[in-house]
Short mmCIF file of C-alpha atoms in Angstrom, two decimals:
data_model
loop_
_atom_site.label_atom_id
_atom_site.label_comp_id
_atom_site.label_asym_id
_atom_site.label_seq_id
_atom_site.Cartn_x
_atom_site.Cartn_y
_atom_site.Cartn_z
CA GLY A 1 -17.01 59.34 73.44
CA GLN A 2 -17.53 58.53 69.43
CA GLN A 3 -15.29 60.78 66.89
CA LEU A 4 -15.28 62.08 63.42
CA ASN A 5 -12.74 62.30 61.57
CA GLN A 6 -13.06 65.20 59.06
CA SER A 7 -10.36 66.43 56.32
CA PRO A 8 -8.87 68.05 54.58
CA GLN A 9 -8.78 70.49 57.88
CA SER A 10 -8.06 73.63 55.65
CA MET A 11 -8.55 74.33 51.61
CA PHE A 12 -7.39 77.34 49.61
CA ILE A 13 -8.26 77.43 46.52
CA GLN A 14 -9.81 79.71 43.66
CA GLU A 15 -12.74 81.37 42.75
CA GLY A 16 -14.62 79.01 40.03
CA GLU A 17 -12.94 75.67 41.34
CA ASP A 18 -14.82 72.66 42.80
CA VAL A 19 -14.60 71.43 46.52
CA SER A 20 -14.95 68.06 48.22
CA MET A 21 -14.37 67.56 51.56
CA ASN A 22 -15.85 64.10 54.16
CA CYS A 23 -16.29 62.75 57.19
CA THR A 24 -15.11 58.99 58.37
CA SER A 25 -15.68 57.52 61.71
CA SER A 26 -15.24 53.74 62.72
CA SER A 27 -18.95 53.80 63.67
CA ILE A 28 -22.08 53.51 62.48
CA PHE A 29 -24.38 56.54 61.93
CA ASN A 30 -28.00 57.14 61.13
CA THR A 31 -28.29 60.63 60.53
CA TRP A 32 -25.72 62.82 58.92
CA LEU A 33 -25.84 66.86 59.12
CA TRP A 34 -23.64 69.38 57.24
CA TYR A 35 -23.31 72.97 58.80
CA LYS A 36 -21.44 75.63 57.38
CA GLN A 37 -20.24 78.73 60.20
CA ASP A 38 -19.23 82.26 59.29
CA PRO A 39 -17.30 84.23 61.49
CA GLY A 40 -18.94 85.63 64.65
CA GLU A 41 -22.13 83.51 64.05
CA GLY A 42 -23.11 79.71 64.81
CA PRO A 43 -23.37 77.12 62.76
CA VAL A 44 -25.66 77.07 59.95
CA LEU A 45 -27.43 74.01 58.18
CA LEU A 46 -26.78 72.96 55.15
CA ILE A 47 -27.89 69.50 54.21
CA ALA A 48 -29.42 66.72 56.20
CA LEU A 49 -29.09 63.01 55.14
CA TYR A 50 -31.45 60.21 56.33
CA LYS A 51 -30.74 57.27 54.61
CA ALA A 52 -27.46 54.89 53.14
CA GLY A 53 -26.68 55.96 50.01
CA GLU A 54 -28.97 59.49 50.38
CA LEU A 55 -27.31 61.83 47.50
CA THR A 56 -28.71 65.38 48.15
CA SER A 57 -28.46 68.86 46.83
CA ASN A 58 -29.13 72.28 47.79
CA GLY A 59 -27.79 74.91 45.00
CA ARG A 60 -24.34 74.21 44.35
CA LEU A 61 -23.68 71.86 47.20
CA THR A 62 -24.56 68.08 46.72
CA ALA A 63 -23.90 65.68 50.31
CA GLN A 64 -23.76 62.19 50.41
CA PHE A 65 -24.70 59.67 53.04
CA GLY A 66 -22.01 56.31 52.97
CA ILE A 67 -23.40 53.53 52.01
CA THR A 68 -21.51 51.80 54.90
CA ARG A 69 -23.13 54.77 57.18
CA LYS A 70 -19.73 55.47 58.64
CA ASP A 71 -18.85 58.06 56.28
CA SER A 72 -19.98 61.45 54.24
CA PHE A 73 -18.81 63.36 51.47
CA LEU A 74 -19.85 67.37 50.95
CA ASN A 75 -19.29 68.79 47.38
CA ILE A 76 -19.48 72.46 46.55
CA SER A 77 -19.13 73.66 43.02
CA ALA A 78 -18.04 76.65 41.08
CA SER A 79 -16.92 78.26 44.71
CA ILE A 80 -17.91 81.63 45.40
CA PRO A 81 -16.15 84.14 47.65
CA SER A 82 -19.07 84.05 49.90
CA ASP A 83 -18.55 80.54 49.88
CA VAL A 84 -15.91 80.95 52.75
CA GLY A 85 -16.43 80.05 56.47
CA ILE A 86 -16.16 76.72 58.17
CA TYR A 87 -17.37 73.39 57.38
CA PHE A 88 -18.66 70.61 59.59
CA CYS A 89 -20.14 67.96 59.58
CA ALA A 90 -21.81 66.18 62.19
CA GLY A 91 -23.36 62.33 62.80
CA ARG A 92 -26.18 60.80 65.16
CA GLN A 93 -26.16 57.95 66.21
CA LEU A 94 -29.41 55.74 68.36
CA ASN A 95 -29.39 54.90 71.48
CA ALA A 96 -29.95 51.09 72.70
CA GLY A 97 -33.76 52.16 72.32
CA GLY A 98 -33.68 53.11 69.68
CA THR A 99 -33.52 57.05 70.22
CA SER A 100 -30.73 59.63 70.65
CA TYR A 101 -32.35 62.22 72.07
CA GLY A 102 -30.97 64.24 69.06
CA LYS A 103 -27.73 64.44 70.20
CA LEU A 104 -24.57 65.13 67.70
CA THR A 105 -21.27 64.07 66.84
CA PHE A 106 -19.10 66.86 65.24
CA GLY A 107 -16.13 66.44 63.18
CA GLN A 108 -13.40 69.19 63.59
CA GLY A 109 -13.87 71.58 60.82
CA THR A 110 -12.61 71.82 57.23
CA ILE A 111 -11.77 75.97 56.53
CA LEU A 112 -12.40 76.99 53.27
CA THR A 113 -11.01 80.40 51.63
CA VAL A 114 -11.69 81.32 48.52
CA HIS A 115 -9.41 83.14 46.54
CA PRO A 116 -11.05 85.90 43.61
CA ASN B 1 -38.50 85.28 63.27
CA ALA B 2 -35.29 84.79 66.13
CA GLY B 3 -34.78 81.26 66.19
CA VAL B 4 -32.24 80.34 68.79
CA THR B 5 -31.23 83.88 71.10
CA GLN B 6 -28.33 83.67 73.01
CA THR B 7 -27.52 86.09 75.52
CA PRO B 8 -25.03 87.88 76.15
CA LYS B 9 -22.75 87.85 73.38
CA PHE B 10 -19.72 88.62 74.88
CA GLN B 11 -18.28 88.66 78.50
CA VAL B 12 -15.06 88.62 80.65
CA LEU B 13 -14.79 86.94 83.81
CA LYS B 14 -12.19 86.65 86.39
CA THR B 15 -11.44 83.38 87.55
CA GLY B 16 -13.74 82.17 91.02
CA GLN B 17 -17.14 84.20 89.79
CA SER B 18 -20.24 82.76 88.47
CA MET B 19 -22.00 83.18 85.32
CA THR B 20 -25.49 82.23 83.77
CA LEU B 21 -25.62 82.16 79.58
CA GLN B 22 -28.98 82.75 78.27
CA CYS B 23 -30.86 81.07 75.82
CA ALA B 24 -33.88 81.13 74.51
CA GLN B 25 -35.89 79.54 71.41
CA ASP B 26 -39.11 80.63 69.63
CA MET B 27 -39.70 77.56 67.20
CA ASN B 28 -41.32 75.44 70.34
CA HIS B 29 -39.02 72.45 70.38
CA ASN B 30 -39.09 70.28 72.56
CA SER B 31 -34.88 69.72 72.64
CA MET B 32 -31.60 72.11 73.78
CA TYR B 33 -28.34 71.47 73.72
CA TRP B 34 -25.07 73.65 75.18
CA TYR B 35 -22.06 73.12 73.37
CA ARG B 36 -19.05 74.43 73.87
CA GLN B 37 -16.23 75.19 70.68
CA ASP B 38 -12.82 76.02 70.91
CA PRO B 39 -9.97 75.80 68.02
CA GLY B 40 -9.77 72.93 66.43
CA MET B 41 -11.95 70.54 68.02
CA GLY B 42 -15.42 71.26 66.82
CA LEU B 43 -18.59 71.31 68.69
CA ARG B 44 -18.65 69.18 72.33
CA LEU B 45 -21.93 68.90 73.63
CA ILE B 46 -22.17 70.06 77.62
CA TYR B 47 -25.36 68.96 78.88
CA TYR B 48 -29.26 68.57 76.53
CA SER B 49 -32.09 68.65 77.19
CA ALA B 50 -34.32 65.99 75.81
CA SER B 51 -38.41 67.90 76.25
CA GLU B 52 -38.67 69.74 79.36
CA GLY B 53 -37.87 68.76 82.44
CA THR B 54 -34.98 67.02 82.03
CA THR B 55 -31.68 67.95 81.35
CA ASP B 56 -28.53 65.25 81.38
CA LYS B 57 -25.09 65.39 80.98
CA GLY B 58 -23.25 65.44 77.45
CA GLU B 59 -19.56 64.94 76.75
CA VAL B 60 -17.78 67.94 78.55
CA PRO B 61 -20.65 68.47 81.29
CA ASN B 62 -18.18 69.05 84.72
CA GLY B 63 -18.08 72.63 85.95
CA TYR B 64 -21.23 73.37 84.29
CA ASN B 65 -25.17 73.50 85.31
CA VAL B 66 -28.10 73.74 83.93
CA SER B 67 -31.58 74.46 84.33
CA ARG B 68 -34.54 74.06 81.59
CA LEU B 69 -36.68 76.66 82.83
CA ASN B 70 -39.45 75.74 80.52
CA LYS B 71 -40.32 74.81 76.66
CA ARG B 72 -38.60 78.12 75.43
CA GLU B 73 -35.44 78.50 77.44
CA PHE B 74 -32.55 76.89 78.47
CA SER B 75 -29.56 78.32 80.71
CA LEU B 76 -26.80 77.18 81.26
CA ARG B 77 -24.76 78.33 85.08
CA LEU B 78 -20.49 78.25 85.26
CA GLU B 79 -20.12 78.73 89.54
CA SER B 80 -16.95 78.96 89.54
CA ALA B 81 -15.49 79.85 86.48
CA ALA B 82 -11.75 78.47 85.69
CA PRO B 83 -9.70 80.12 82.17
CA SER B 84 -10.13 76.15 81.00
CA GLN B 85 -13.28 77.09 80.47
CA THR B 86 -12.63 79.90 78.35
CA SER B 87 -14.29 79.32 75.07
CA VAL B 88 -17.68 80.01 72.68
CA TYR B 89 -21.08 78.63 73.99
CA PHE B 90 -23.38 77.61 71.31
CA CYS B 91 -26.80 76.93 72.16
CA ALA B 92 -29.39 74.62 69.97
CA SER B 93 -32.73 73.32 69.76
CA SER B 94 -34.47 70.79 67.53
CA GLY B 95 -38.03 69.86 67.06
CA GLY B 96 -37.29 66.04 67.46
CA ASN B 97 -35.87 62.96 67.70
CA ASN B 98 -34.33 62.85 64.18
CA GLN B 99 -34.48 66.33 63.64
CA PRO B 100 -31.65 68.80 63.08
CA GLN B 101 -29.98 71.17 65.26
CA HIS B 102 -30.48 74.89 64.91
CA PHE B 103 -27.88 77.09 66.96
CA GLY B 104 -27.68 80.36 68.16
CA ASP B 105 -25.21 83.37 67.66
CA GLY B 106 -22.96 82.09 70.43
CA THR B 107 -21.29 84.28 73.51
CA ARG B 108 -18.22 84.42 73.80
CA LEU B 109 -16.41 84.29 77.17
CA SER B 110 -13.31 85.06 78.73
CA ILE B 111 -12.05 83.88 81.85
CA LEU B 112 -9.19 85.78 83.57
#
């Protein structure tokens, strides 16, 4: 199946630093989503992107839908200890009939560690 | 505001045993999904149900069956558990074709 390449795999940063991570694919996606997963819990939606070039913010988080529709990035500004977790990108493609039934392809995740 | 509820949260099985993982959502969503999460591999789709009464295979369906019992509930069954099925299983739901998916807290399954 389709794969998303998410990088970096892990990051160790100091509190207050900015963070950037991205996802790339050889295929076009129609929707990009960013999720965060805390230990022992399910992924929680952070930002959803629906149009190429779209730039959307959610507090200290900003995500962009790449112009080529093959990539997306997530930035976290002024990181705090509670930002620790695994961040996943996910993309959705439409099938030949113009539907997707909501199916997502996930990246491998970026493990973020924030040192106080 | 429960969202997506999965039971059980933890389970240990012996090889060859059967098990049904339960999932229910209270958001009136049409579509529901089952994923497995393994270290370094993100989430992989096992089966999905686009709407009540329909189910389809995802990326890794072998060894699993599903039932969309009604609009709220979507269960995942392992008929004969194998050690390779040791994983964390997540259920998710979404309101429509282009709506985000919302996840439960997972079932941690170990097969000895």
